[in-house]
mmCIF file of C-alpha atoms and ligand atoms in Angstrom:
data_model
loop_
_atom_site.group_PDB
_atom_site.id
_atom_site.type_symbol
_atom_site.label_atom_id
_atom_site.label_comp_id
_atom_site.label_asym_id
_atom_site.label_seq_id
_atom_site.Cartn_x
_atom_site.Cartn_y
_atom_site.Cartn_z
ATOM 1 C CA MET A 1 41.716 -4.562 17.252
ATOM 2 C CA ASN A 2 40.197 -1.135 16.707
ATOM 3 C CA ARG A 3 36.506 -0.499 16.168
ATOM 4 C CA LEU A 4 36.777 -0.336 12.369
ATOM 5 C CA THR A 5 38.728 -3.587 12.065
ATOM 6 C CA THR A 6 36.164 -5.236 14.321
ATOM 7 C CA ALA A 7 33.317 -3.911 12.202
ATOM 8 C CA VAL A 8 34.847 -5.138 8.949
ATOM 9 C CA GLY A 9 35.715 -8.538 10.425
ATOM 10 C CA LEU A 10 32.258 -8.993 11.913
ATOM 11 C CA THR A 11 30.579 -7.916 8.684
ATOM 12 C CA ALA A 12 32.565 -10.423 6.610
ATOM 13 C CA LEU A 13 31.613 -13.126 9.088
ATOM 14 C CA ALA A 14 27.961 -12.121 9.106
ATOM 15 C CA THR A 15 27.723 -12.086 5.341
ATOM 16 C CA GLY A 16 29.410 -15.378 4.715
ATOM 17 C CA VAL A 17 29.743 -14.124 1.148
ATOM 18 C CA VAL A 18 33.252 -13.864 -0.173
ATOM 19 C CA ALA A 19 32.566 -12.851 -3.733
ATOM 20 C CA LEU A 20 29.153 -12.359 -5.217
ATOM 21 C CA ALA A 21 28.513 -14.376 -8.334
ATOM 22 C CA SER A 22 29.034 -12.853 -11.700
ATOM 23 C CA VAL A 23 26.514 -10.942 -13.700
ATOM 24 C CA ALA A 24 22.745 -11.101 -13.631
ATOM 25 C CA ASP A 25 20.842 -12.160 -16.720
ATOM 26 C CA ALA A 26 21.116 -8.751 -18.310
ATOM 27 C CA ALA A 27 18.132 -9.256 -20.603
ATOM 28 C CA SER A 28 15.627 -9.528 -17.782
ATOM 29 C CA LEU A 29 17.033 -8.694 -14.375
ATOM 30 C CA SER A 30 18.637 -5.413 -13.441
ATOM 31 C CA VAL A 31 19.687 -3.376 -10.430
ATOM 32 C CA SER A 32 20.386 0.332 -10.529
ATOM 33 C CA VAL A 33 21.113 3.004 -7.964
ATOM 34 C CA LYS A 34 20.294 6.696 -7.678
ATOM 35 C CA PRO A 35 20.306 9.408 -4.980
ATOM 36 C CA PHE A 36 17.243 9.582 -2.694
ATOM 37 C CA GLY A 37 18.182 12.517 -0.463
ATOM 38 C CA THR A 38 20.550 13.829 2.154
ATOM 39 C CA MET A 39 20.337 13.370 5.909
ATOM 40 C CA PRO A 40 20.407 16.454 8.175
ATOM 41 C CA ASP A 41 24.048 15.527 9.009
ATOM 42 C CA GLY A 42 24.990 15.439 5.306
ATOM 43 C CA GLN A 43 24.987 11.651 4.780
ATOM 44 C CA ALA A 44 23.768 10.640 1.335
ATOM 45 C CA VAL A 45 20.809 8.264 1.039
ATOM 46 C CA GLN A 46 20.541 6.072 -2.071
ATOM 47 C CA MET A 47 17.730 4.162 -3.706
ATOM 48 C CA TYR A 48 18.376 0.745 -5.264
ATOM 49 C CA ARG A 49 15.912 -0.405 -7.930
ATOM 50 C CA LEU A 50 15.554 -4.132 -8.597
ATOM 51 C CA GLU A 51 13.682 -5.117 -11.790
ATOM 52 C CA ASN A 52 12.672 -8.472 -13.232
ATOM 53 C CA SER A 53 11.275 -9.743 -16.535
ATOM 54 C CA ASN A 54 7.632 -9.747 -15.325
ATOM 55 C CA GLY A 55 7.453 -5.997 -14.935
ATOM 56 C CA MET A 56 8.050 -6.247 -11.205
ATOM 57 C CA GLU A 57 10.110 -3.474 -9.653
ATOM 58 C CA VAL A 58 11.251 -3.084 -6.037
ATOM 59 C CA ASP A 59 12.850 0.077 -4.657
ATOM 60 C CA VAL A 60 14.905 -0.078 -1.468
ATOM 61 C CA ILE A 61 16.357 2.994 0.229
ATOM 62 C CA THR A 62 19.440 2.972 2.414
ATOM 63 C CA TYR A 63 17.622 4.978 5.124
ATOM 64 C CA GLY A 64 16.234 2.272 7.389
ATOM 65 C CA GLY A 65 16.914 -0.274 4.646
ATOM 66 C CA ALA A 66 13.291 0.402 3.778
ATOM 67 C CA VAL A 67 11.344 -1.113 0.904
ATOM 68 C CA GLN A 68 10.041 2.124 -0.604
ATOM 69 C CA SER A 69 7.934 0.618 -3.371
ATOM 70 C CA ILE A 70 6.893 -2.730 -4.854
ATOM 71 C CA LYS A 71 5.363 -2.517 -8.321
ATOM 72 C CA VAL A 72 3.596 -5.663 -9.485
ATOM 73 C CA PRO A 73 1.156 -6.531 -12.284
ATOM 74 C CA ASP A 74 -2.443 -7.490 -11.575
ATOM 75 C CA LYS A 75 -4.383 -10.229 -13.389
ATOM 76 C CA ASN A 76 -4.650 -7.971 -16.471
ATOM 77 C CA GLY A 77 -1.021 -6.934 -16.401
ATOM 78 C CA LYS A 78 -1.770 -3.510 -14.894
ATOM 79 C CA ILE A 79 1.129 -2.435 -12.711
ATOM 80 C CA ASP A 80 0.501 -0.828 -9.330
ATOM 81 C CA ASP A 81 2.621 -0.039 -6.301
ATOM 82 C CA VAL A 82 1.500 -2.295 -3.438
ATOM 83 C CA ALA A 83 3.777 -0.952 -0.673
ATOM 84 C CA LEU A 84 2.989 2.079 1.476
ATOM 85 C CA GLY A 85 5.759 4.679 1.573
ATOM 86 C CA PHE A 86 6.881 8.224 0.926
ATOM 87 C CA ASP A 87 8.119 9.995 -2.214
ATOM 88 C CA ASN A 88 11.099 11.533 -0.482
ATOM 89 C CA LEU A 89 13.408 11.264 2.507
ATOM 90 C CA ASP A 90 11.576 13.999 4.364
ATOM 91 C CA GLY A 91 8.498 11.786 4.662
ATOM 92 C CA TYR A 92 10.573 9.016 6.247
ATOM 93 C CA LEU A 93 12.327 11.407 8.633
ATOM 94 C CA HIS A 94 9.121 12.932 9.944
ATOM 95 C CA THR A 95 6.653 10.042 10.272
ATOM 96 C CA ASP A 96 6.975 7.197 12.731
ATOM 97 C CA THR A 97 5.089 4.537 10.788
ATOM 98 C CA TYR A 98 8.101 2.298 10.009
ATOM 99 C CA PHE A 99 6.911 2.044 6.377
ATOM 100 C CA GLY A 100 8.924 -0.727 4.687
ATOM 101 C CA ALA A 101 11.741 -0.498 7.224
ATOM 102 C CA LEU A 102 14.180 -2.996 8.633
ATOM 103 C CA ILE A 103 13.481 -3.305 12.350
ATOM 104 C CA GLY A 104 16.148 -3.970 14.995
ATOM 105 C CA ARG A 105 17.652 -4.773 17.277
ATOM 106 C CA TYR A 106 14.366 -6.163 18.556
ATOM 107 C CA GLY A 107 11.281 -6.165 16.357
ATOM 108 C CA ASN A 108 8.129 -5.766 18.470
ATOM 109 C CA ARG A 109 7.848 -4.940 22.183
ATOM 110 C CA ILE A 110 10.001 -5.628 25.210
ATOM 111 C CA ALA A 111 8.025 -5.158 28.433
ATOM 112 C CA LYS A 112 8.980 -2.054 30.389
ATOM 113 C CA GLY A 113 12.136 -1.769 28.246
ATOM 114 C CA GLU A 114 14.023 -4.223 30.424
ATOM 115 C CA PHE A 115 15.552 -7.641 30.140
ATOM 116 C CA ALA A 116 18.208 -9.663 31.941
ATOM 117 C CA LEU A 117 20.985 -11.689 30.399
ATOM 118 C CA ASP A 118 23.611 -13.622 32.392
ATOM 119 C CA GLY A 119 22.501 -11.898 35.582
ATOM 120 C CA LYS A 120 22.759 -8.359 34.243
ATOM 121 C CA THR A 121 19.710 -6.168 33.597
ATOM 122 C CA TYR A 122 19.669 -4.046 30.450
ATOM 123 C CA HIS A 123 17.547 -0.901 30.077
ATOM 124 C CA LEU A 124 16.132 0.124 26.714
ATOM 125 C CA PRO A 125 14.432 3.363 25.658
ATOM 126 C CA ILE A 126 10.703 3.399 26.498
ATOM 127 C CA ASN A 127 8.958 4.582 23.337
ATOM 128 C CA ASN A 128 5.549 2.877 23.314
ATOM 129 C CA GLY A 129 3.381 3.266 26.413
ATOM 130 C CA PRO A 130 5.388 1.605 29.190
ATOM 131 C CA ASN A 131 7.367 -0.574 26.738
ATOM 132 C CA SER A 132 10.250 -0.484 24.277
ATOM 133 C CA LEU A 133 9.190 -0.932 20.647
ATOM 134 C CA HIS A 134 11.198 -1.848 17.527
ATOM 135 C CA GLY A 135 14.656 -1.385 19.019
ATOM 136 C CA GLY A 136 14.016 1.931 20.759
ATOM 137 C CA THR A 137 13.935 5.574 19.767
ATOM 138 C CA THR A 138 16.677 5.272 17.150
ATOM 139 C CA GLY A 139 16.297 1.721 15.920
ATOM 140 C CA PHE A 140 17.742 0.262 12.724
ATOM 141 C CA ASP A 141 14.811 1.828 10.837
ATOM 142 C CA LYS A 142 16.381 5.241 11.472
ATOM 143 C CA ARG A 143 19.964 4.445 10.396
ATOM 144 C CA VAL A 144 21.613 4.875 7.039
ATOM 145 C CA TRP A 145 22.857 1.440 5.952
ATOM 146 C CA ALA A 146 25.934 0.868 3.764
ATOM 147 C CA ALA A 147 24.866 -0.723 0.488
ATOM 148 C CA SER A 148 26.136 -2.532 -2.579
ATOM 149 C CA LYS A 149 24.582 -4.232 -5.590
ATOM 150 C CA ILE A 150 24.002 -7.969 -5.826
ATOM 151 C CA GLU A 151 24.099 -9.415 -9.341
ATOM 152 C CA THR A 152 23.905 -13.186 -9.785
ATOM 153 C CA PRO A 153 22.687 -15.255 -12.757
ATOM 154 C CA ASN A 154 19.237 -15.744 -11.190
ATOM 155 C CA ALA A 155 18.612 -12.686 -9.072
ATOM 156 C CA VAL A 156 19.486 -9.072 -8.496
ATOM 157 C CA GLY A 157 19.506 -7.247 -5.230
ATOM 158 C CA VAL A 158 21.039 -4.984 -2.691
ATOM 159 C CA GLU A 159 23.181 -5.935 0.273
ATOM 160 C CA LEU A 160 22.862 -3.651 3.301
ATOM 161 C CA THR A 161 25.209 -3.652 6.254
ATOM 162 C CA LEU A 162 25.080 -1.927 9.607
ATOM 163 C CA PHE A 163 27.427 -1.913 12.572
ATOM 164 C CA SER A 164 25.685 -1.423 15.911
ATOM 165 C CA GLN A 165 28.016 -0.684 18.816
ATOM 166 C CA ASP A 166 27.949 -2.293 22.236
ATOM 167 C CA GLY A 167 25.331 -0.383 24.242
ATOM 168 C CA ASP A 168 23.440 0.872 21.165
ATOM 169 C CA MET A 169 19.905 1.682 22.432
ATOM 170 C CA GLY A 170 20.832 -0.193 25.613
ATOM 171 C CA TYR A 171 21.544 -3.566 23.943
ATOM 172 C CA PRO A 172 24.796 -5.397 24.730
ATOM 173 C CA GLY A 173 27.483 -6.412 22.252
ATOM 174 C CA ASP A 174 29.074 -5.040 19.116
ATOM 175 C CA LEU A 175 26.736 -6.339 16.426
ATOM 176 C CA ALA A 176 27.369 -6.575 12.684
ATOM 177 C CA VAL A 177 24.216 -6.987 10.629
ATOM 178 C CA THR A 178 23.807 -7.814 6.952
ATOM 179 C CA VAL A 179 20.508 -7.845 5.077
ATOM 180 C CA GLN A 180 20.215 -8.945 1.462
ATOM 181 C CA TYR A 181 17.107 -8.149 -0.555
ATOM 182 C CA THR A 182 16.987 -10.071 -3.838
ATOM 183 C CA LEU A 183 14.428 -10.320 -6.625
ATOM 184 C CA ASP A 184 14.187 -13.092 -9.227
ATOM 185 C CA ASN A 185 12.015 -13.927 -12.220
ATOM 186 C CA ASP A 186 9.638 -16.035 -10.075
ATOM 187 C CA ASN A 187 8.553 -12.751 -8.416
ATOM 188 C CA ASP A 188 10.240 -13.809 -5.183
ATOM 189 C CA LEU A 189 11.418 -10.917 -3.056
ATOM 190 C CA ARG A 190 13.774 -12.668 -0.676
ATOM 191 C CA VAL A 191 15.033 -11.050 2.514
ATOM 192 C CA HIS A 192 18.020 -12.726 4.103
ATOM 193 C CA TYR A 193 19.254 -11.409 7.432
ATOM 194 C CA SER A 194 22.465 -12.369 9.227
ATOM 195 C CA ALA A 195 24.325 -11.028 12.225
ATOM 196 C CA VAL A 196 27.144 -11.755 14.644
ATOM 197 C CA THR A 197 27.914 -10.350 18.067
ATOM 198 C CA ASP A 198 30.915 -10.225 20.380
ATOM 199 C CA LYS A 199 28.823 -10.458 23.615
ATOM 200 C CA PRO A 200 25.636 -12.344 24.436
ATOM 201 C CA THR A 201 22.668 -10.262 23.305
ATOM 202 C CA ASP A 202 19.048 -10.560 22.134
ATOM 203 C CA LEU A 203 18.091 -10.013 18.513
ATOM 204 C CA ASN A 204 14.846 -10.154 16.537
ATOM 205 C CA LEU A 205 15.079 -8.641 13.067
ATOM 206 C CA THR A 206 12.144 -8.134 10.729
ATOM 207 C CA ASN A 207 10.808 -6.073 7.860
ATOM 208 C CA HIS A 208 7.881 -3.702 8.297
ATOM 209 C CA THR A 209 6.425 -3.364 4.794
ATOM 210 C CA TYR A 210 2.742 -2.425 4.723
ATOM 211 C CA PHE A 211 1.024 -4.039 1.739
ATOM 212 C CA ASN A 212 -2.142 -2.997 -0.018
ATOM 213 C CA LEU A 213 -2.607 -5.347 -2.971
ATOM 214 C CA ALA A 214 -5.152 -3.009 -4.563
ATOM 215 C CA GLY A 215 -2.402 -0.398 -4.699
ATOM 216 C CA ALA A 216 -1.121 1.771 -1.852
ATOM 217 C CA GLY A 217 -3.613 4.549 -1.201
ATOM 218 C CA ASN A 218 -6.505 2.761 -2.933
ATOM 219 C CA GLY A 219 -8.668 2.443 0.168
ATOM 220 C CA ALA A 220 -8.648 -0.010 3.050
ATOM 221 C CA VAL A 221 -7.557 -3.652 2.894
ATOM 222 C CA LEU A 222 -10.652 -5.076 4.622
ATOM 223 C CA ASP A 223 -11.846 -6.991 1.518
ATOM 224 C CA GLN A 224 -8.473 -8.609 0.963
ATOM 225 C CA VAL A 225 -8.457 -12.270 1.927
ATOM 226 C CA ALA A 226 -5.851 -13.502 4.399
ATOM 227 C CA MET A 227 -4.619 -16.988 5.260
ATOM 228 C CA ILE A 228 -2.174 -17.502 8.114
ATOM 229 C CA ASN A 229 -1.012 -21.043 8.743
ATOM 230 C CA ALA A 230 -1.245 -20.723 12.518
ATOM 231 C CA ASP A 231 -3.700 -22.241 14.994
ATOM 232 C CA LYS A 232 -2.461 -20.047 17.818
ATOM 233 C CA ILE A 233 -1.462 -16.534 18.774
ATOM 234 C CA THR A 234 0.426 -15.244 21.792
ATOM 235 C CA PRO A 235 -2.396 -13.216 23.414
ATOM 236 C CA VAL A 236 -1.529 -9.798 24.811
ATOM 237 C CA ASP A 237 -2.408 -7.438 27.645
ATOM 238 C CA SER A 238 -3.655 -3.901 27.102
ATOM 239 C CA THR A 239 -0.084 -2.669 26.378
ATOM 240 C CA LEU A 240 0.321 -5.391 23.716
ATOM 241 C CA ILE A 241 2.786 -7.423 25.781
ATOM 242 C CA PRO A 242 2.221 -11.217 25.628
ATOM 243 C CA THR A 243 0.670 -12.816 28.683
ATOM 244 C CA GLY A 244 3.020 -15.784 28.147
ATOM 245 C CA LYS A 245 0.145 -18.118 27.272
ATOM 246 C CA MET A 246 -0.943 -19.479 23.897
ATOM 247 C CA MET A 247 -4.479 -18.945 22.586
ATOM 248 C CA ASP A 248 -6.237 -21.214 20.075
ATOM 249 C CA VAL A 249 -7.647 -19.016 17.323
ATOM 250 C CA ALA A 250 -8.602 -21.386 14.485
ATOM 251 C CA GLY A 251 -12.259 -20.826 13.648
ATOM 252 C CA THR A 252 -12.547 -17.737 15.893
ATOM 253 C CA ASP A 253 -12.657 -14.007 15.112
ATOM 254 C CA LEU A 254 -8.869 -13.994 15.345
ATOM 255 C CA GLY A 255 -8.108 -17.007 13.167
ATOM 256 C CA PHE A 256 -7.077 -17.095 9.490
ATOM 257 C CA THR A 257 -6.371 -20.801 9.027
ATOM 258 C CA THR A 258 -9.070 -20.765 6.364
ATOM 259 C CA PRO A 259 -8.868 -17.817 3.942
ATOM 260 C CA THR A 260 -10.965 -14.974 5.398
ATOM 261 C CA PRO A 261 -11.471 -11.327 4.398
ATOM 262 C CA ILE A 262 -9.417 -9.180 6.783
ATOM 263 C CA GLY A 263 -12.495 -7.118 7.655
ATOM 264 C CA ALA A 264 -14.884 -10.041 8.207
ATOM 265 C CA HIS A 265 -14.487 -10.100 12.007
ATOM 266 C CA ILE A 266 -12.429 -6.985 12.676
ATOM 267 C CA HIS A 267 -15.279 -5.235 14.542
ATOM 268 C CA ALA A 268 -16.201 -8.311 16.613
ATOM 269 C CA ASP A 269 -16.675 -7.891 20.331
ATOM 270 C CA ASN A 270 -13.347 -9.466 21.236
ATOM 271 C CA GLN A 271 -10.964 -8.254 23.929
ATOM 272 C CA GLN A 272 -7.831 -8.953 21.860
ATOM 273 C CA LEU A 273 -9.144 -7.030 18.825
ATOM 274 C CA LYS A 274 -9.926 -4.140 21.170
ATOM 275 C CA TYR A 275 -6.506 -4.173 22.780
ATOM 276 C CA ALA A 276 -5.075 -3.870 19.261
ATOM 277 C CA GLU A 277 -7.425 -1.030 18.267
ATOM 278 C CA PRO A 278 -9.625 0.176 21.150
ATOM 279 C CA LYS A 279 -12.222 2.090 19.090
ATOM 280 C CA GLN A 280 -13.007 -0.015 16.044
ATOM 281 C CA GLY A 281 -10.959 -3.181 16.350
ATOM 282 C CA GLY A 282 -7.890 -4.371 14.497
ATOM 283 C CA TYR A 283 -5.358 -7.130 14.164
ATOM 284 C CA ASP A 284 -1.951 -6.697 15.765
ATOM 285 C CA PHE A 285 -0.983 -10.171 16.922
ATOM 286 C CA ASN A 286 1.865 -12.615 16.823
ATOM 287 C CA TYR A 287 0.632 -15.746 15.046
ATOM 288 C CA VAL A 288 2.498 -18.928 15.980
ATOM 289 C CA PHE A 289 3.142 -20.996 12.869
ATOM 290 C CA ASP A 290 2.009 -24.612 12.722
ATOM 291 C CA ASN A 291 5.171 -25.500 10.717
ATOM 292 C CA PRO A 292 7.784 -23.255 12.286
ATOM 293 C CA GLY A 293 11.113 -23.056 10.536
ATOM 294 C CA ASP A 294 9.920 -24.602 7.278
ATOM 295 C CA LEU A 295 10.904 -22.271 4.464
ATOM 296 C CA ASN A 296 9.063 -24.498 1.957
ATOM 297 C CA ALA A 297 5.702 -24.354 3.740
ATOM 298 C CA LEU A 298 3.306 -21.548 2.905
ATOM 299 C CA ALA A 299 3.252 -19.481 6.096
ATOM 300 C CA ALA A 300 0.725 -16.824 5.071
ATOM 301 C CA SER A 301 -0.910 -15.347 2.004
ATOM 302 C CA VAL A 302 -3.182 -12.436 1.196
ATOM 303 C CA THR A 303 -5.192 -12.021 -2.016
ATOM 304 C CA ASP A 304 -7.015 -9.024 -3.397
ATOM 305 C CA PRO A 305 -10.017 -10.506 -5.229
ATOM 306 C CA GLN A 306 -10.451 -7.365 -7.393
ATOM 307 C CA SER A 307 -6.961 -7.111 -8.853
ATOM 308 C CA GLY A 308 -6.128 -10.797 -8.505
ATOM 309 C CA ARG A 309 -2.844 -9.913 -6.841
ATOM 310 C CA THR A 310 -1.536 -12.215 -4.114
ATOM 311 C CA VAL A 311 1.408 -12.024 -1.777
ATOM 312 C CA GLU A 312 2.597 -15.295 -0.283
ATOM 313 C CA MET A 313 5.026 -15.434 2.591
ATOM 314 C CA TYR A 314 7.512 -18.209 3.339
ATOM 315 C CA THR A 315 9.792 -17.958 6.351
ATOM 316 C CA ASP A 316 12.041 -19.881 8.699
ATOM 317 C CA GLN A 317 10.810 -17.802 11.651
ATOM 318 C CA PRO A 318 8.445 -19.184 14.334
ATOM 319 C CA GLY A 319 5.880 -16.373 14.077
ATOM 320 C CA VAL A 320 4.483 -13.413 12.199
ATOM 321 C CA GLN A 321 3.092 -10.126 13.474
ATOM 322 C CA PHE A 322 -0.031 -9.510 11.398
ATOM 323 C CA TYR A 323 -0.863 -5.844 11.826
ATOM 324 C CA THR A 324 -3.676 -4.003 10.043
ATOM 325 C CA SER A 325 -2.194 -0.495 10.300
ATOM 326 C CA ASN A 326 -4.449 0.406 13.220
ATOM 327 C CA PHE A 327 -2.277 3.408 14.058
ATOM 328 C CA VAL A 328 -2.318 4.756 10.488
ATOM 329 C CA HIS A 329 -4.820 7.572 10.024
ATOM 330 C CA ASP A 330 -4.825 9.440 6.704
ATOM 331 C CA VAL A 331 -1.078 9.522 6.194
ATOM 332 C CA HIS A 332 -0.008 11.486 3.092
ATOM 333 C CA GLY A 333 1.986 8.980 1.075
ATOM 334 C CA LYS A 334 3.460 8.552 -2.403
ATOM 335 C CA ASP A 335 1.960 10.139 -5.526
ATOM 336 C CA GLY A 336 -0.346 12.405 -3.528
ATOM 337 C CA LYS A 337 -2.254 9.408 -2.173
ATOM 338 C CA ILE A 338 -3.687 9.237 1.316
ATOM 339 C CA TYR A 339 -3.354 6.057 3.355
ATOM 340 C CA PRO A 340 -6.520 5.600 5.426
ATOM 341 C CA HIS A 341 -7.074 3.632 8.601
ATOM 342 C CA TRP A 342 -6.589 -0.079 7.790
ATOM 343 C CA GLY A 343 -4.982 1.059 4.518
ATOM 344 C CA GLY A 344 -2.348 -1.679 4.684
ATOM 345 C CA PHE A 345 -1.317 -4.860 6.447
ATOM 346 C CA THR A 346 2.083 -6.108 7.538
ATOM 347 C CA LEU A 347 3.450 -9.634 7.650
ATOM 348 C CA GLU A 348 6.413 -9.203 9.994
ATOM 349 C CA ALA A 349 8.101 -12.600 10.160
ATOM 350 C CA GLN A 350 9.846 -12.795 13.504
ATOM 351 C CA HIS A 351 10.359 -14.372 16.896
ATOM 352 C CA PHE A 352 7.678 -13.731 19.484
ATOM 353 C CA PRO A 353 7.327 -10.337 21.221
ATOM 354 C CA ASP A 354 9.063 -9.883 24.569
ATOM 355 C CA SER A 355 10.894 -13.225 24.255
ATOM 356 C CA PRO A 356 13.787 -12.143 26.518
ATOM 357 C CA ASN A 357 11.258 -11.921 29.390
ATOM 358 C CA GLN A 358 9.195 -14.987 28.441
ATOM 359 C CA PRO A 359 10.919 -18.239 29.446
ATOM 360 C CA SER A 360 8.388 -20.413 27.570
ATOM 361 C CA PHE A 361 9.028 -18.698 24.188
ATOM 362 C CA PRO A 362 11.788 -19.759 21.772
ATOM 363 C CA SER A 363 14.980 -17.941 22.717
ATOM 364 C CA THR A 364 16.161 -14.827 20.879
ATOM 365 C CA GLU A 365 19.573 -14.875 22.491
ATOM 366 C CA LEU A 366 22.561 -14.610 20.175
ATOM 367 C CA LYS A 367 25.944 -15.634 21.582
ATOM 368 C CA PRO A 368 29.440 -14.841 20.356
ATOM 369 C CA GLY A 369 30.528 -17.465 17.829
ATOM 370 C CA GLU A 370 26.926 -18.053 16.682
ATOM 371 C CA LYS A 371 25.424 -16.594 13.550
ATOM 372 C CA TYR A 372 21.921 -15.159 13.452
ATOM 373 C CA SER A 373 20.236 -16.131 10.218
ATOM 374 C CA GLN A 374 16.744 -15.515 8.907
ATOM 375 C CA THR A 375 15.201 -15.941 5.489
ATOM 376 C CA THR A 376 11.758 -14.668 4.547
ATOM 377 C CA ILE A 377 10.335 -14.678 1.027
ATOM 378 C CA TYR A 378 7.476 -12.527 -0.233
ATOM 379 C CA LYS A 379 6.225 -14.023 -3.483
ATOM 380 C CA PHE A 380 3.901 -12.040 -5.735
ATOM 381 C CA LEU A 381 1.288 -13.581 -8.009
ATOM 382 C CA PRO A 382 0.303 -13.557 -10.785
ATOM 383 C CA THR A 383 3.646 -13.638 -12.528
ATOM 384 C CA ASN A 384 2.230 -12.760 -15.951
ATOM 385 C CA LEU A 385 3.839 -10.193 -18.185
ATOM 386 C CA PRO A 386 2.031 -6.873 -18.649
ATOM 387 C CA SER A 387 0.355 -6.870 -22.074
HETATM 388 C C1 LIG B 401 3.878 -3.070 14.559
HETATM 389 C C2 LIG B 401 3.291 -3.255 15.908
HETATM 390 C C3 LIG B 401 2.186 -2.246 16.087
HETATM 391 C C4 LIG B 401 2.676 -0.843 15.829
HETATM 392 C C5 LIG B 401 3.416 -0.777 14.502
HETATM 393 C C6 LIG B 401 4.090 0.546 14.269
HETATM 394 O O1 LIG B 401 4.926 -3.966 14.355
HETATM 395 O O2 LIG B 401 2.825 -4.575 16.055
HETATM 396 O O3 LIG B 401 1.642 -2.338 17.365
HETATM 397 O O4 LIG B 401 3.518 -0.450 16.880
HETATM 398 O O5 LIG B 401 4.393 -1.763 14.427
HETATM 399 O O6 LIG B 401 3.210 1.605 14.317
#
């Protein structure tokens, strides 16, 4: 079987979708596509726009499979874009913030860029201090994904596929990945990931959207109120690699089991907050869900009291990286807006960092014949129509 046949076969397997259901409810849901730019090597990049009947609009670009914008109404029906991003491809090519991107093969850090599988040690690019971050120097966030529309009676979306060859960024196995973003009239932005491999490998996919519910570029997110349904985090060392232990955080400066403004304890004298952001403090931790794997349980939510906008997250993953954009410093983003320090937060549903080197963490190994599957839903409230 040649490489192309393998890729097509693997992709069909990964998708598990033979024919996508008919036509979306044309009156309220729509998906459209337009050019977004051209890569230095001439590849075209497209933007898919998903729209629903509540005035919600999500733009996804095929570069990095990135969510480029999420427009949602506030309590008065005023629409604003709550996702950090760039107006054009150039911004994405020249800034390493991972705005909105799909992250792979391994979201988060792998210590010293090394892991062993079946007695063989694999070496990954070192691109973050002594460690490998987000799949290496040319992770899935820097690839152009193949794309097609999804139109079903209840949702519209875009299906993205990527074929990652054996040895890509040091990881073993030919890997076929499919990611479906869909939007419905309940304001659910659903991200479904699937993948298959032909050799044992490690995989941890996620999405890296930075949210600011007051509108991207409208200041910092410190007044926005977060709830994360997790009593514990996996504490880290100074290079943000887990120590392998669990830390109880409920009721501490690190905990969000009761809704708490993001900025309430961010400057506290706490070693973990300082590892995440040495000068002023920040959150950049893997929270371990109390109800892992339960797609019906509220995993996390953030509310902006001013606008009344809320994002809720539901996921079947065991953890979430809650990151307060500590490395973002006055980035020039969309519509001439500037994204300040703490100008966004991420809710990266995922397996724990450095799992291949941490025997006590849930495994991230994917074997031939198995199918990687993840579903994460970002639900936006209120769902009222703009007046
Ligand atoms: C996050 C990670 C941060 C930082 C960021 C990208 O997922 O937790 O430490 O690396 O990505 O700048």
